[in-house]
PDB file of C-alpha atoms in Angstrom:
ATOM      1  CA  GLY A   1     111.240  27.765 104.823  1.00  0.00           C
ATOM      2  CA  GLU A   2     110.589  25.214 102.135  1.00  0.00           C
ATOM      3  CA  ASP A   3     111.762  27.106  99.058  1.00  0.00           C
ATOM      4  CA  VAL A   4     113.740  25.242  96.445  1.00  0.00           C
ATOM      5  CA  GLU A   5     115.651  27.853  94.456  1.00  0.00           C
ATOM      6  CA  GLN A   6     116.497  27.750  90.759  1.00  0.00           C
ATOM      7  CA  SER A   7     117.602  30.311  88.223  1.00  0.00           C
ATOM      8  CA  LEU A   8     114.677  31.076  85.927  1.00  0.00           C
ATOM      9  CA  PHE A   9     116.262  31.075  82.467  1.00  0.00           C
ATOM     10  CA  LEU A  10     119.136  29.430  80.603  1.00  0.00           C
ATOM     11  CA  SER A  11     120.010  29.783  76.948  1.00  0.00           C
ATOM     12  CA  VAL A  12     122.558  27.534  75.202  1.00  0.00           C
ATOM     13  CA  ARG A  13     123.603  26.729  71.654  1.00  0.00           C
ATOM     14  CA  GLU A  14     122.754  23.366  70.181  1.00  0.00           C
ATOM     15  CA  GLY A  15     125.595  20.918  70.812  1.00  0.00           C
ATOM     16  CA  ASP A  16     126.869  22.717  73.905  1.00  0.00           C
ATOM     17  CA  SER A  17     126.421  21.473  77.457  1.00  0.00           C
ATOM     18  CA  SER A  18     123.692  22.917  79.687  1.00  0.00           C
ATOM     19  CA  VAL A  19     124.050  23.177  83.442  1.00  0.00           C
ATOM     20  CA  ILE A  20     120.959  23.855  85.508  1.00  0.00           C
ATOM     21  CA  ASN A  21     121.490  24.634  89.184  1.00  0.00           C
ATOM     22  CA  CYS A  22     119.276  24.214  92.216  1.00  0.00           C
ATOM     23  CA  THR A  23     119.571  24.946  95.915  1.00  0.00           C
ATOM     24  CA  TYR A  24     117.317  22.849  98.102  1.00  0.00           C
ATOM     25  CA  THR A  25     116.314  23.400 101.679  1.00  0.00           C
ATOM     26  CA  ASP A  26     116.174  20.193 103.648  1.00  0.00           C
ATOM     27  CA  SER A  27     119.474  18.502 104.430  1.00  0.00           C
ATOM     28  CA  SER A  28     117.477  15.427 105.455  1.00  0.00           C
ATOM     29  CA  SER A  29     115.949  14.962 102.024  1.00  0.00           C
ATOM     30  CA  THR A  30     116.686  11.404 100.988  1.00  0.00           C
ATOM     31  CA  TYR A  31     116.002  11.754  97.294  1.00  0.00           C
ATOM     32  CA  LEU A  32     116.358  14.688  94.948  1.00  0.00           C
ATOM     33  CA  TYR A  33     114.754  14.794  91.540  1.00  0.00           C
ATOM     34  CA  TRP A  34     114.849  16.501  88.197  1.00  0.00           C
ATOM     35  CA  TYR A  35     111.645  16.796  86.173  1.00  0.00           C
ATOM     36  CA  LYS A  36     111.104  18.103  82.655  1.00  0.00           C
ATOM     37  CA  GLN A  37     107.971  19.887  81.472  1.00  0.00           C
ATOM     38  CA  GLU A  38     107.365  20.597  77.808  1.00  0.00           C
ATOM     39  CA  PRO A  39     104.809  23.225  76.755  1.00  0.00           C
ATOM     40  CA  GLY A  40     101.254  22.135  77.520  1.00  0.00           C
ATOM     41  CA  ALA A  41     102.386  18.876  79.063  1.00  0.00           C
ATOM     42  CA  GLY A  42     102.628  17.263  82.478  1.00  0.00           C
ATOM     43  CA  LEU A  43     105.834  16.457  84.294  1.00  0.00           C
ATOM     44  CA  GLN A  44     108.302  13.828  83.171  1.00  0.00           C
ATOM     45  CA  LEU A  45     110.790  12.402  85.665  1.00  0.00           C
ATOM     46  CA  LEU A  46     114.247  12.740  84.120  1.00  0.00           C
ATOM     47  CA  THR A  47     116.483  11.420  86.833  1.00  0.00           C
ATOM     48  CA  TYR A  48     116.992  11.319  90.569  1.00  0.00           C
ATOM     49  CA  ILE A  49     119.827  10.922  93.037  1.00  0.00           C
ATOM     50  CA  PHE A  50     120.072   9.438  96.489  1.00  0.00           C
ATOM     51  CA  SER A  51     121.438  11.768  99.123  1.00  0.00           C
ATOM     52  CA  ASN A  52     124.362   9.438  99.845  1.00  0.00           C
ATOM     53  CA  MET A  53     125.656   9.869  96.300  1.00  0.00           C
ATOM     54  CA  ASP A  54     127.764  12.703  94.892  1.00  0.00           C
ATOM     55  CA  MET A  55     127.144  12.065  91.237  1.00  0.00           C
ATOM     56  CA  LYS A  56     124.906  10.078  88.958  1.00  0.00           C
ATOM     57  CA  GLN A  57     125.250   9.724  85.203  1.00  0.00           C
ATOM     58  CA  ASP A  58     122.460   8.582  82.915  1.00  0.00           C
ATOM     59  CA  GLN A  59     123.267   8.839  79.208  1.00  0.00           C
ATOM     60  CA  ARG A  60     123.498  12.578  78.429  1.00  0.00           C
ATOM     61  CA  LEU A  61     122.445  13.575  81.939  1.00  0.00           C
ATOM     62  CA  THR A  62     124.809  14.058  84.882  1.00  0.00           C
ATOM     63  CA  VAL A  63     123.550  14.999  88.323  1.00  0.00           C
ATOM     64  CA  LEU A  64     125.946  16.450  90.873  1.00  0.00           C
ATOM     65  CA  LEU A  65     125.044  16.744  94.536  1.00  0.00           C
ATOM     66  CA  ASN A  66     126.834  18.857  97.127  1.00  0.00           C
ATOM     67  CA  LYS A  67     125.149  18.020 100.412  1.00  0.00           C
ATOM     68  CA  LYS A  68     127.222  20.462 102.434  1.00  0.00           C
ATOM     69  CA  ASP A  69     125.953  23.384 100.362  1.00  0.00           C
ATOM     70  CA  LYS A  70     122.564  21.754  99.572  1.00  0.00           C
ATOM     71  CA  HIS A  71     123.309  22.304  95.911  1.00  0.00           C
ATOM     72  CA  LEU A  72     122.109  20.111  93.080  1.00  0.00           C
ATOM     73  CA  SER A  73     122.938  20.483  89.413  1.00  0.00           C
ATOM     74  CA  LEU A  74     121.830  18.858  86.180  1.00  0.00           C
ATOM     75  CA  ARG A  75     124.203  18.786  83.239  1.00  0.00           C
ATOM     76  CA  ILE A  76     122.860  17.942  79.797  1.00  0.00           C
ATOM     77  CA  ALA A  77     125.601  17.023  77.356  1.00  0.00           C
ATOM     78  CA  ASP A  78     125.260  17.762  73.629  1.00  0.00           C
ATOM     79  CA  THR A  79     122.080  19.783  74.165  1.00  0.00           C
ATOM     80  CA  GLN A  80     119.516  19.384  71.402  1.00  0.00           C
ATOM     81  CA  THR A  81     116.565  21.567  70.385  1.00  0.00           C
ATOM     82  CA  GLY A  82     114.289  18.864  71.769  1.00  0.00           C
ATOM     83  CA  ASP A  83     115.738  19.593  75.210  1.00  0.00           C
ATOM     84  CA  SER A  84     114.027  23.003  75.201  1.00  0.00           C
ATOM     85  CA  ALA A  85     111.641  22.833  78.151  1.00  0.00           C
ATOM     86  CA  ILE A  86     111.260  23.847  81.789  1.00  0.00           C
ATOM     87  CA  TYR A  87     113.325  21.836  84.246  1.00  0.00           C
ATOM     88  CA  PHE A  88     112.244  21.467  87.866  1.00  0.00           C
ATOM     89  CA  CYS A  89     114.322  20.448  90.806  1.00  0.00           C
ATOM     90  CA  ALA A  90     112.329  18.718  93.561  1.00  0.00           C
ATOM     91  CA  GLU A  91     112.842  17.239  96.999  1.00  0.00           C
ATOM     92  CA  ILE A  92     110.773  15.324  99.509  1.00  0.00           C
ATOM     93  CA  PRO A  93     111.340  17.172 102.792  1.00  0.00           C
ATOM     94  CA  SER A  94     111.764  15.216 106.001  1.00  0.00           C
ATOM     95  CA  GLY A  95     108.415  14.595 107.623  1.00  0.00           C
ATOM     96  CA  ALA A  96     106.611  14.577 104.298  1.00  0.00           C
ATOM     97  CA  GLY A  97     105.111  11.377 103.015  1.00  0.00           C
ATOM     98  CA  SER A  98     106.272   9.481 100.007  1.00  0.00           C
ATOM     99  CA  TYR A  99     105.694  11.333  96.737  1.00  0.00           C
ATOM    100  CA  GLN A 100     104.937  14.656  98.474  1.00  0.00           C
ATOM    101  CA  LEU A 101     107.329  16.706  96.429  1.00  0.00           C
ATOM    102  CA  THR A 102     108.484  20.284  96.944  1.00  0.00           C
ATOM    103  CA  PHE A 103     109.403  21.844  93.600  1.00  0.00           C
ATOM    104  CA  GLY A 104     111.440  24.834  92.585  1.00  0.00           C
ATOM    105  CA  LYS A 105     109.965  27.418  90.208  1.00  0.00           C
ATOM    106  CA  GLY A 106     111.690  25.839  87.253  1.00  0.00           C
ATOM    107  CA  THR A 107     114.445  26.822  84.842  1.00  0.00           C
ATOM    108  CA  LYS A 108     113.386  27.508  81.275  1.00  0.00           C
ATOM    109  CA  LEU A 109     116.019  26.100  78.941  1.00  0.00           C
ATOM    110  CA  SER A 110     116.114  27.575  75.450  1.00  0.00           C
ATOM    111  CA  VAL A 111     118.306  25.844  72.887  1.00  0.00           C
ATOM    112  CA  ILE A 112     119.484  27.988  69.994  1.00  0.00           C
ATOM    113  CA  PRO A 113     119.946  26.056  66.729  1.00  0.00           C
TER     114      PRO A 113
ATOM    115  CA  GLU B   1     102.181   7.966  77.746  1.00  0.00           C
ATOM    116  CA  THR B   2     102.106   7.489  81.530  1.00  0.00           C
ATOM    117  CA  GLY B   3      98.761   5.735  81.910  1.00  0.00           C
ATOM    118  CA  VAL B   4      97.516   8.569  84.124  1.00  0.00           C
ATOM    119  CA  THR B   5      94.582  10.375  82.591  1.00  0.00           C
ATOM    120  CA  GLN B   6      92.993  13.587  83.749  1.00  0.00           C
ATOM    121  CA  SER B   7      89.700  15.142  82.711  1.00  0.00           C
ATOM    122  CA  PRO B   8      88.734  17.585  81.511  1.00  0.00           C
ATOM    123  CA  THR B   9      91.826  18.991  79.825  1.00  0.00           C
ATOM    124  CA  HIS B  10      90.561  22.557  79.945  1.00  0.00           C
ATOM    125  CA  LEU B  11      87.835  24.232  81.953  1.00  0.00           C
ATOM    126  CA  ILE B  12      86.522  27.759  82.409  1.00  0.00           C
ATOM    127  CA  LYS B  13      84.546  28.613  85.528  1.00  0.00           C
ATOM    128  CA  THR B  14      83.156  31.743  87.091  1.00  0.00           C
ATOM    129  CA  ARG B  15      84.312  33.072  90.437  1.00  0.00           C
ATOM    130  CA  GLY B  16      82.258  31.567  93.269  1.00  0.00           C
ATOM    131  CA  GLN B  17      81.418  28.382  91.378  1.00  0.00           C
ATOM    132  CA  GLN B  18      82.502  24.872  92.285  1.00  0.00           C
ATOM    133  CA  VAL B  19      84.608  22.546  90.139  1.00  0.00           C
ATOM    134  CA  THR B  20      85.444  18.838  90.101  1.00  0.00           C
ATOM    135  CA  LEU B  21      88.557  17.519  88.398  1.00  0.00           C
ATOM    136  CA  ARG B  22      89.170  13.829  87.793  1.00  0.00           C
ATOM    137  CA  CYS B  23      92.179  11.561  87.629  1.00  0.00           C
ATOM    138  CA  SER B  24      92.468   7.919  86.649  1.00  0.00           C
ATOM    139  CA  SER B  25      95.564   6.365  88.122  1.00  0.00           C
ATOM    140  CA  GLN B  26      97.875   3.922  86.424  1.00  0.00           C
ATOM    141  CA  SER B  27      96.933   0.287  86.827  1.00  0.00           C
ATOM    142  CA  GLY B  28      98.393  -1.120  90.037  1.00  0.00           C
ATOM    143  CA  HIS B  29      98.856   2.296  91.640  1.00  0.00           C
ATOM    144  CA  ASN B  30      96.981   2.968  94.899  1.00  0.00           C
ATOM    145  CA  THR B  31      98.282   6.447  95.715  1.00  0.00           C
ATOM    146  CA  VAL B  32      97.235   9.680  94.036  1.00  0.00           C
ATOM    147  CA  SER B  33      98.685  13.112  94.699  1.00  0.00           C
ATOM    148  CA  TRP B  34      97.351  16.443  93.451  1.00  0.00           C
ATOM    149  CA  TYR B  35      99.404  19.517  92.640  1.00  0.00           C
ATOM    150  CA  GLN B  36      98.519  23.068  91.632  1.00  0.00           C
ATOM    151  CA  GLN B  37     100.821  24.788  89.159  1.00  0.00           C
ATOM    152  CA  ALA B  38     100.183  28.500  88.711  1.00  0.00           C
ATOM    153  CA  LEU B  39     101.559  30.170  85.606  1.00  0.00           C
ATOM    154  CA  GLY B  40     105.321  30.562  85.825  1.00  0.00           C
ATOM    155  CA  GLN B  41     105.560  28.618  89.078  1.00  0.00           C
ATOM    156  CA  GLY B  42     106.517  25.146  90.147  1.00  0.00           C
ATOM    157  CA  PRO B  43     103.823  22.679  91.204  1.00  0.00           C
ATOM    158  CA  GLN B  44     102.559  23.031  94.767  1.00  0.00           C
ATOM    159  CA  PHE B  45     101.445  19.941  96.679  1.00  0.00           C
ATOM    160  CA  ILE B  46      97.723  20.036  97.535  1.00  0.00           C
ATOM    161  CA  PHE B  47      97.073  16.613  99.083  1.00  0.00           C
ATOM    162  CA  GLN B  48      97.574  12.916  98.657  1.00  0.00           C
ATOM    163  CA  TYR B  49      95.246   9.935  98.884  1.00  0.00           C
ATOM    164  CA  TYR B  50      96.349   6.420  99.774  1.00  0.00           C
ATOM    165  CA  ARG B  51      93.805   3.596  99.714  1.00  0.00           C
ATOM    166  CA  GLU B  52      90.895   6.067  99.853  1.00  0.00           C
ATOM    167  CA  GLU B  53      92.215   8.039 102.847  1.00  0.00           C
ATOM    168  CA  GLU B  54      93.819  11.486 102.818  1.00  0.00           C
ATOM    169  CA  ASN B  55      97.482  10.932 103.577  1.00  0.00           C
ATOM    170  CA  GLY B  56      99.029  14.357 103.764  1.00  0.00           C
ATOM    171  CA  ARG B  57      98.000  17.886 102.860  1.00  0.00           C
ATOM    172  CA  GLY B  58      99.822  20.974 101.732  1.00  0.00           C
ATOM    173  CA  ASN B  59      99.070  24.573 102.594  1.00  0.00           C
ATOM    174  CA  PHE B  60      95.672  24.811 100.896  1.00  0.00           C
ATOM    175  CA  PRO B  61      92.367  25.939 102.452  1.00  0.00           C
ATOM    176  CA  PRO B  62      89.522  23.505 103.244  1.00  0.00           C
ATOM    177  CA  ARG B  63      87.612  24.528 100.127  1.00  0.00           C
ATOM    178  CA  PHE B  64      90.081  22.242  98.332  1.00  0.00           C
ATOM    179  CA  SER B  65      88.887  18.719  99.003  1.00  0.00           C
ATOM    180  CA  GLY B  66      89.258  15.334  97.422  1.00  0.00           C
ATOM    181  CA  LEU B  67      88.132  11.774  97.166  1.00  0.00           C
ATOM    182  CA  GLN B  68      89.663   8.505  96.167  1.00  0.00           C
ATOM    183  CA  PHE B  69      87.479   5.672  94.956  1.00  0.00           C
ATOM    184  CA  PRO B  70      87.864   1.889  95.404  1.00  0.00           C
ATOM    185  CA  ASN B  71      89.414   1.660  91.939  1.00  0.00           C
ATOM    186  CA  TYR B  72      91.954   4.296  93.139  1.00  0.00           C
ATOM    187  CA  SER B  73      90.796   6.975  90.740  1.00  0.00           C
ATOM    188  CA  SER B  74      90.473  10.357  92.379  1.00  0.00           C
ATOM    189  CA  GLU B  75      88.636  13.667  92.317  1.00  0.00           C
ATOM    190  CA  LEU B  76      89.746  17.125  93.328  1.00  0.00           C
ATOM    191  CA  ASN B  77      86.932  19.474  94.309  1.00  0.00           C
ATOM    192  CA  VAL B  78      87.318  23.205  94.716  1.00  0.00           C
ATOM    193  CA  ASN B  79      84.465  25.254  96.179  1.00  0.00           C
ATOM    194  CA  ALA B  80      83.915  29.009  96.029  1.00  0.00           C
ATOM    195  CA  LEU B  81      86.390  29.465  93.199  1.00  0.00           C
ATOM    196  CA  GLU B  82      88.656  32.494  93.303  1.00  0.00           C
ATOM    197  CA  LEU B  83      90.557  34.105  90.453  1.00  0.00           C
ATOM    198  CA  ASP B  84      93.848  32.886  91.982  1.00  0.00           C
ATOM    199  CA  ASP B  85      92.664  29.287  91.596  1.00  0.00           C
ATOM    200  CA  SER B  86      93.399  29.619  87.882  1.00  0.00           C
ATOM    201  CA  ALA B  87      96.195  27.120  87.301  1.00  0.00           C
ATOM    202  CA  LEU B  88      97.222  23.792  85.833  1.00  0.00           C
ATOM    203  CA  TYR B  89      96.132  20.995  88.173  1.00  0.00           C
ATOM    204  CA  LEU B  90      98.328  17.930  88.011  1.00  0.00           C
ATOM    205  CA  CYS B  91      97.611  14.470  89.298  1.00  0.00           C
ATOM    206  CA  ALA B  92     100.393  12.007  90.070  1.00  0.00           C
ATOM    207  CA  SER B  93      99.831   8.289  90.491  1.00  0.00           C
ATOM    208  CA  SER B  94     102.222   6.042  92.401  1.00  0.00           C
ATOM    209  CA  PRO B  95     102.361   2.424  93.538  1.00  0.00           C
ATOM    210  CA  GLY B  96     102.139   2.943  97.285  1.00  0.00           C
ATOM    211  CA  GLN B  97     103.882   3.686 100.531  1.00  0.00           C
ATOM    212  CA  GLY B  98     107.489   2.765 100.951  1.00  0.00           C
ATOM    213  CA  ARG B  99     108.161   2.739  97.238  1.00  0.00           C
ATOM    214  CA  LEU B 100     110.421   5.185  95.496  1.00  0.00           C
ATOM    215  CA  ASN B 101     109.022   8.317  93.978  1.00  0.00           C
ATOM    216  CA  THR B 102     110.745   7.250  90.796  1.00  0.00           C
ATOM    217  CA  GLU B 103     107.677   5.171  90.186  1.00  0.00           C
ATOM    218  CA  ALA B 104     105.292   8.122  90.313  1.00  0.00           C
ATOM    219  CA  PHE B 105     103.793   9.299  87.034  1.00  0.00           C
ATOM    220  CA  PHE B 106     102.080  12.573  86.256  1.00  0.00           C
ATOM    221  CA  GLY B 107      99.064  13.137  84.063  1.00  0.00           C
ATOM    222  CA  GLN B 108      98.874  15.902  81.466  1.00  0.00           C
ATOM    223  CA  GLY B 109      96.921  18.147  83.784  1.00  0.00           C
ATOM    224  CA  THR B 110      93.686  20.112  83.742  1.00  0.00           C
ATOM    225  CA  ARG B 111      93.969  23.791  82.860  1.00  0.00           C
ATOM    226  CA  LEU B 112      91.418  25.673  85.014  1.00  0.00           C
ATOM    227  CA  THR B 113      90.628  29.281  84.241  1.00  0.00           C
ATOM    228  CA  VAL B 114      88.479  31.247  86.694  1.00  0.00           C
ATOM    229  CA  VAL B 115      86.910  34.412  85.308  1.00  0.00           C
TER     230      VAL B 115
END
């Protein structure tokens, strides 16, 4: 199948770290992505990782990739109320063209002040 | 602000009707992809247009069709609307084949409600 799996909800206190997990399906996926969607808005690309990397850090964001388990995670350090949104994990499966993304159902992050 | 604009922002249609949604791509981008996002779900890939040709299609019936124009703007047409077509329709613009998806930008979407 082509299901990208994510937990649906995560609640954290402001200032804590958030970790959002994802299990993807295609071990041949070259790139894996994290998108953010705020209420009533489109999708914003947060970060991405190449499949030959284990980790990528970008300011408060850290992506960890475990290719053996097809597991991807997004850690947000010092989570702020402005980080409240839905976060989508996405892959481009092998055989799909460029930009033809397969998304998970999204994880709704709620930040408690 | 991504430079990708979609119109209209909201739309209400009756079951059985036809609808056309529009997307203006970012300057310099020749590829447009369309996604359907039902409430509480992740976006689902509908199809993609590259230089006015369909370049890949997801698991959607033929009543979902599209066009891309010489200026690379695009339309999504849905015939014989069904209640389950109610969703947010997202357009993504990107600079072309062989380039990273990191350069793809999404519009704000069109919220379609079928009653």
